[in-house]
Amino acid sequence: MATIVIALGGNAILQPGQAGTAAEQAENIRKTCVQIAGMIEAGHRVVVTHGNGPQVGNLLIQQEEASAVVPPMPMDVAGAMSQGMLGYWMQNQLDNLLRERGIVKPVVTLVTQVLVDRDDPAFKNPTKPVGPFYTEAKAQRYMAEKGWQMKEDAGRGWRRVVPSPNPKAIWEKEAIKTLVDAGAVVICSGGGGVPSFLEGEKLTGCEAVIDKDLAGQRLAADVGADLFCILTDVPKVCLRYKQPDQEMLSRVTLAQMHKYASEGHFKAGSMGPKVEAIMRFVEATGKWGVISSLDDATQAVEGNAGTVIVP
Amino acid sequence: MATIVIALGGNAILQPGQAGTAAEQAENIRKTCVQIAGMIEAGHRVVVTHGNGPQVGNLLIQQEEASAVVPPMPMDVAGAMSQGMLGYWMQNQLDNLLRERGIVKPVVTLVTQVLVDRDDPAFKNPTKPVGPFYTEAKAQRYMAEKGWQMKEDAGRGWRRVVPSPNPKAIWEKEAIKTLVDAGAVVICSGGGGVPSFLEGEKLTGCEAVIDKDLAGQRLAADVGADLFCILTDVPKVCLRYKQPDQEMLSRVTLAQMHKYASEGHFKAGSMGPKVEAIMRFVEATGKWGVISSLDDATQAVEGNAGTVIVP
């Protein structure tokens, strides 16, 4: 029996082209949870973390659209809301699927804060686009009025950019560990957790976004996981992705992967942080990690699918 | 050392006349948490539950205002979002106050579903007003289009009404108990929890609102609390409230309280469910309960303030 931390990508919850109704998202989550239920049925202990990009994007649009009547909430609060929403769907669907299989164990969501360093260079160079697209005029107004940093995004309009600092620690790790040790399935650190920094003894949330895979790595290390598994929409990590001589990786050592990464095979906004997160886990723990598609997940956690990264 | 379940009223979070910005609500919660930190410093184990009326009202307005661009979420999902938001503020503020006092223990929020009975008569007679006020024309349209039930509210406009079923069980009680036993401060069952019913083995959330004090009573019974404490905006429960011969109650037996309740001293929308919740707790457990103002809370949990109800 292994303790596995699973990081789910946004596509496990909201697929491109879908409007994002509650019914659509709950059904996508149900399908994802079928895979997770399979792992639990096979005897593994599972901790689940997930992205929240499309959901927090929608929340930010709602904050703005209703701002004449309801005070808009800042990003740390919107992140916590998305943890409640997505966690609710996940614990409900996974618990139902487990009971269908005759498995009764607590499935719970913990609202999670993640410690970041206020001196993280990311705070001086915000790069992560969030929320809706704006016209240049509106973007100029918000930059002046709200102090937002905004960037033009490939001809699609202007978007707010926020810092994406490095996760230092999962603030609620002790409680998560208590629950895992008691046999619970824990959903936590959703959307990378609420980024929070310490000033003296005071922890304060901030307007930033932690990469959910990097936060998942911290989570996996903090709960003493045997395996860190990132699920995405491709079956394996590729060298020369989408080029004629593309090569799928099945089993790679940490040293090889470092070499591939330094050669620029993995893009910053997509496979880059996933590979980086798995490499950090393997490096920190001496255990193994895997990146796979959702469909192959139950095979991947046995080492029989996806891209396995070993020490 | 006692295990205490504390139920916080909406006024502990958002005061009348306030717009409801994040800063206002976090500050109100900080003040409330000073009282709770005092109880923990005195050696008690604390589980916190809270209302979410104004917050979920604002979320419902946002769902509506942005509905042309973002699919509106139903009430069960809005409830879960409010648990994430309010839980985040509470765990952050309380944890900071505890560390200021040199106390290090996990403070966590669990997203909570609460079991209700699908045959609960409340589903045939929705009484709980939620969300914004509408014109009659818009109300008629929503009743036809969305199947909502709506009622005219004392000349202020039309409002949606939803069922307020009786809580049967806290679905996540085992995990809550695990955390409490491990010394954590747990925030849960926010807004009365997400009302959910079982069909076969399938648990499904529904559009309803469970009274947060009645859910708090179930929580207190389920975690084996020694004391159930409801904090509100008056120092004591009164007979003939706001009449010239008003009488404040300091210490009452369960039998006496039943008699006062049957005489109609406690109003349905305000003190009624609080008194009912404490009476249920005392009846079910043989332990005592207290209703007090927030300011008197640390005294009340020692039996030295508020209205104490004993077997």
mmCIF file with all atom_site columns, C-alpha atoms in Angstrom, chain B residues 14-95:
data_model
loop_
_atom_site.group_PDB
_atom_site.id
_atom_site.type_symbol
_atom_site.label_atom_id
_atom_site.label_alt_id
_atom_site.label_comp_id
_atom_site.label_asym_id
_atom_site.label_entity_id
_atom_site.label_seq_id
_atom_site.pdbx_PDB_ins_code
_atom_site.Cartn_x
_atom_site.Cartn_y
_atom_site.Cartn_z
_atom_site.occupancy
_atom_site.B_iso_or_equiv
_atom_site.pdbx_formal_charge
_atom_site.auth_seq_id
_atom_site.auth_comp_id
_atom_site.auth_asym_id
_atom_site.auth_atom_id
_atom_site.pdbx_PDB_model_num
ATOM 1  C CA . LEU B 1 14 ? -20.782 41.038 8.681   1.00 0.00 ? 14 LEU B CA 1
ATOM 2  C CA . GLN B 1 15 ? -22.502 43.808 10.579  1.00 0.00 ? 15 GLN B CA 1
ATOM 3  C CA . PRO B 1 16 ? -25.619 45.641 9.397   1.00 0.00 ? 16 PRO B CA 1
ATOM 4  C CA . GLY B 1 17 ? -24.689 48.730 7.383   1.00 0.00 ? 17 GLY B CA 1
ATOM 5  C CA . GLN B 1 18 ? -21.340 47.330 6.279   1.00 0.00 ? 18 GLN B CA 1
ATOM 6  C CA . ALA B 1 19 ? -20.828 46.796 2.554   1.00 0.00 ? 19 ALA B CA 1
ATOM 7  C CA . GLY B 1 20 ? -19.072 43.496 3.116   1.00 0.00 ? 20 GLY B CA 1
ATOM 8  C CA . THR B 1 21 ? -15.585 44.057 1.757   1.00 0.00 ? 21 THR B CA 1
ATOM 9  C CA . ALA B 1 22 ? -12.991 41.391 2.420   1.00 0.00 ? 22 ALA B CA 1
ATOM 10 C CA . ALA B 1 23 ? -11.178 43.736 4.848   1.00 0.00 ? 23 ALA B CA 1
ATOM 11 C CA . GLU B 1 24 ? -14.343 44.412 6.887   1.00 0.00 ? 24 GLU B CA 1
ATOM 12 C CA . GLN B 1 25 ? -15.290 40.764 7.166   1.00 0.00 ? 25 GLN B CA 1
ATOM 13 C CA . ALA B 1 26 ? -11.764 39.607 7.997   1.00 0.00 ? 26 ALA B CA 1
ATOM 14 C CA . GLU B 1 27 ? -11.579 42.279 10.742  1.00 0.00 ? 27 GLU B CA 1
ATOM 15 C CA . ASN B 1 28 ? -14.956 41.291 12.230  1.00 0.00 ? 28 ASN B CA 1
ATOM 16 C CA . ILE B 1 29 ? -13.812 37.684 12.207  1.00 0.00 ? 29 ILE B CA 1
ATOM 17 C CA . ARG B 1 30 ? -10.546 38.675 13.889  1.00 0.00 ? 30 ARG B CA 1
ATOM 18 C CA . LYS B 1 31 ? -12.476 40.281 16.760  1.00 0.00 ? 31 LYS B CA 1
ATOM 19 C CA . THR B 1 32 ? -14.646 37.177 17.073  1.00 0.00 ? 32 THR B CA 1
ATOM 20 C CA . CYS B 1 33 ? -11.582 34.971 17.050  1.00 0.00 ? 33 CYS B CA 1
ATOM 21 C CA . VAL B 1 34 ? -10.094 36.902 19.989  1.00 0.00 ? 34 VAL B CA 1
ATOM 22 C CA . GLN B 1 35 ? -12.897 35.397 22.101  1.00 0.00 ? 35 GLN B CA 1
ATOM 23 C CA . ILE B 1 36 ? -12.326 31.917 20.701  1.00 0.00 ? 36 ILE B CA 1
ATOM 24 C CA . ALA B 1 37 ? -8.566  32.199 21.236  1.00 0.00 ? 37 ALA B CA 1
ATOM 25 C CA . GLY B 1 38 ? -9.346  33.015 24.877  1.00 0.00 ? 38 GLY B CA 1
ATOM 26 C CA . MET B 1 39 ? -11.264 29.751 25.264  1.00 0.00 ? 39 MET B CA 1
ATOM 27 C CA . ILE B 1 40 ? -8.422  27.766 23.703  1.00 0.00 ? 40 ILE B CA 1
ATOM 28 C CA . GLU B 1 41 ? -5.905  29.541 25.933  1.00 0.00 ? 41 GLU B CA 1
ATOM 29 C CA . ALA B 1 42 ? -8.077  28.487 28.902  1.00 0.00 ? 42 ALA B CA 1
ATOM 30 C CA . GLY B 1 43 ? -7.494  24.882 27.808  1.00 0.00 ? 43 GLY B CA 1
ATOM 31 C CA . HIS B 1 44 ? -10.683 24.048 25.909  1.00 0.00 ? 44 HIS B CA 1
ATOM 32 C CA . ARG B 1 45 ? -10.978 22.135 22.654  1.00 0.00 ? 45 ARG B CA 1
ATOM 33 C CA . VAL B 1 46 ? -13.047 24.137 20.202  1.00 0.00 ? 46 VAL B CA 1
ATOM 34 C CA . VAL B 1 47 ? -15.044 23.320 17.086  1.00 0.00 ? 47 VAL B CA 1
ATOM 35 C CA . VAL B 1 48 ? -16.458 26.358 15.284  1.00 0.00 ? 48 VAL B CA 1
ATOM 36 C CA . THR B 1 49 ? -19.499 26.584 13.047  1.00 0.00 ? 49 THR B CA 1
ATOM 37 C CA . HIS B 1 50 ? -20.967 29.749 11.571  1.00 0.00 ? 50 HIS B CA 1
ATOM 38 C CA . GLY B 1 51 ? -23.781 31.318 9.567   1.00 0.00 ? 51 GLY B CA 1
ATOM 39 C CA . ASN B 1 52 ? -23.363 32.430 5.961   1.00 0.00 ? 52 ASN B CA 1
ATOM 40 C CA . GLY B 1 53 ? -26.582 34.346 5.207   1.00 0.00 ? 53 GLY B CA 1
ATOM 41 C CA . PRO B 1 54 ? -25.147 37.687 4.031   1.00 0.00 ? 54 PRO B CA 1
ATOM 42 C CA . GLN B 1 55 ? -22.221 36.004 2.248   1.00 0.00 ? 55 GLN B CA 1
ATOM 43 C CA . VAL B 1 56 ? -24.278 33.474 0.326   1.00 0.00 ? 56 VAL B CA 1
ATOM 44 C CA . GLY B 1 57 ? -26.722 36.290 -0.453  1.00 0.00 ? 57 GLY B CA 1
ATOM 45 C CA . ASN B 1 58 ? -23.874 38.216 -2.071  1.00 0.00 ? 58 ASN B CA 1
ATOM 46 C CA . LEU B 1 59 ? -22.704 35.120 -3.949  1.00 0.00 ? 59 LEU B CA 1
ATOM 47 C CA . LEU B 1 60 ? -26.224 34.610 -5.317  1.00 0.00 ? 60 LEU B CA 1
ATOM 48 C CA . ILE B 1 61 ? -26.307 38.224 -6.491  1.00 0.00 ? 61 ILE B CA 1
ATOM 49 C CA . GLN B 1 62 ? -22.979 37.675 -8.245  1.00 0.00 ? 62 GLN B CA 1
ATOM 50 C CA . GLN B 1 63 ? -24.294 34.491 -9.898  1.00 0.00 ? 63 GLN B CA 1
ATOM 51 C CA . GLU B 1 64 ? -27.181 36.506 -11.258 1.00 0.00 ? 64 GLU B CA 1
ATOM 52 C CA . GLU B 1 65 ? -25.348 39.694 -12.277 1.00 0.00 ? 65 GLU B CA 1
ATOM 53 C CA . ALA B 1 66 ? -22.771 37.748 -14.281 1.00 0.00 ? 66 ALA B CA 1
ATOM 54 C CA . SER B 1 67 ? -25.165 35.115 -15.663 1.00 0.00 ? 67 SER B CA 1
ATOM 55 C CA . ALA B 1 68 ? -24.797 36.371 -19.249 1.00 0.00 ? 68 ALA B CA 1
ATOM 56 C CA . VAL B 1 69 ? -21.086 35.459 -19.201 1.00 0.00 ? 69 VAL B CA 1
ATOM 57 C CA . VAL B 1 70 ? -20.623 32.832 -16.477 1.00 0.00 ? 70 VAL B CA 1
ATOM 58 C CA . PRO B 1 71 ? -23.032 29.948 -15.745 1.00 0.00 ? 71 PRO B CA 1
ATOM 59 C CA . PRO B 1 72 ? -24.649 30.646 -12.360 1.00 0.00 ? 72 PRO B CA 1
ATOM 60 C CA . MET B 1 73 ? -23.982 28.058 -9.680  1.00 0.00 ? 73 MET B CA 1
ATOM 61 C CA . PRO B 1 74 ? -26.865 26.518 -7.717  1.00 0.00 ? 74 PRO B CA 1
ATOM 62 C CA . MET B 1 75 ? -27.263 27.029 -3.964  1.00 0.00 ? 75 MET B CA 1
ATOM 63 C CA . ASP B 1 76 ? -25.448 23.902 -2.817  1.00 0.00 ? 76 ASP B CA 1
ATOM 64 C CA . VAL B 1 77 ? -22.345 25.051 -4.721  1.00 0.00 ? 77 VAL B CA 1
ATOM 65 C CA . ALA B 1 78 ? -22.679 28.660 -3.493  1.00 0.00 ? 78 ALA B CA 1
ATOM 66 C CA . GLY B 1 79 ? -22.899 27.248 0.037   1.00 0.00 ? 79 GLY B CA 1
ATOM 67 C CA . ALA B 1 80 ? -19.672 25.289 -0.476  1.00 0.00 ? 80 ALA B CA 1
ATOM 68 C CA . MET B 1 81 ? -17.988 28.429 -1.856  1.00 0.00 ? 81 MET B CA 1
ATOM 69 C CA . SER B 1 82 ? -19.051 30.382 1.227   1.00 0.00 ? 82 SER B CA 1
ATOM 70 C CA . GLN B 1 83 ? -17.579 27.637 3.437   1.00 0.00 ? 83 GLN B CA 1
ATOM 71 C CA . GLY B 1 84 ? -14.257 28.053 1.631   1.00 0.00 ? 84 GLY B CA 1
ATOM 72 C CA . MET B 1 85 ? -14.309 31.842 1.918   1.00 0.00 ? 85 MET B CA 1
ATOM 73 C CA . LEU B 1 86 ? -15.413 32.138 5.545   1.00 0.00 ? 86 LEU B CA 1
ATOM 74 C CA . GLY B 1 87 ? -13.371 29.148 6.664   1.00 0.00 ? 87 GLY B CA 1
ATOM 75 C CA . TYR B 1 88 ? -10.254 30.675 5.119   1.00 0.00 ? 88 TYR B CA 1
ATOM 76 C CA . TRP B 1 89 ? -10.738 33.974 6.986   1.00 0.00 ? 89 TRP B CA 1
ATOM 77 C CA . MET B 1 90 ? -11.442 32.152 10.256  1.00 0.00 ? 90 MET B CA 1
ATOM 78 C CA . GLN B 1 91 ? -8.579  29.688 10.138  1.00 0.00 ? 91 GLN B CA 1
ATOM 79 C CA . ASN B 1 92 ? -6.176  32.455 9.132   1.00 0.00 ? 92 ASN B CA 1
ATOM 80 C CA . GLN B 1 93 ? -7.237  34.922 11.850  1.00 0.00 ? 93 GLN B CA 1
ATOM 81 C CA . LEU B 1 94 ? -7.591  32.363 14.638  1.00 0.00 ? 94 LEU B CA 1
ATOM 82 C CA . ASP B 1 95 ? -4.268  30.715 13.826  1.00 0.00 ? 95 ASP B CA 1
#
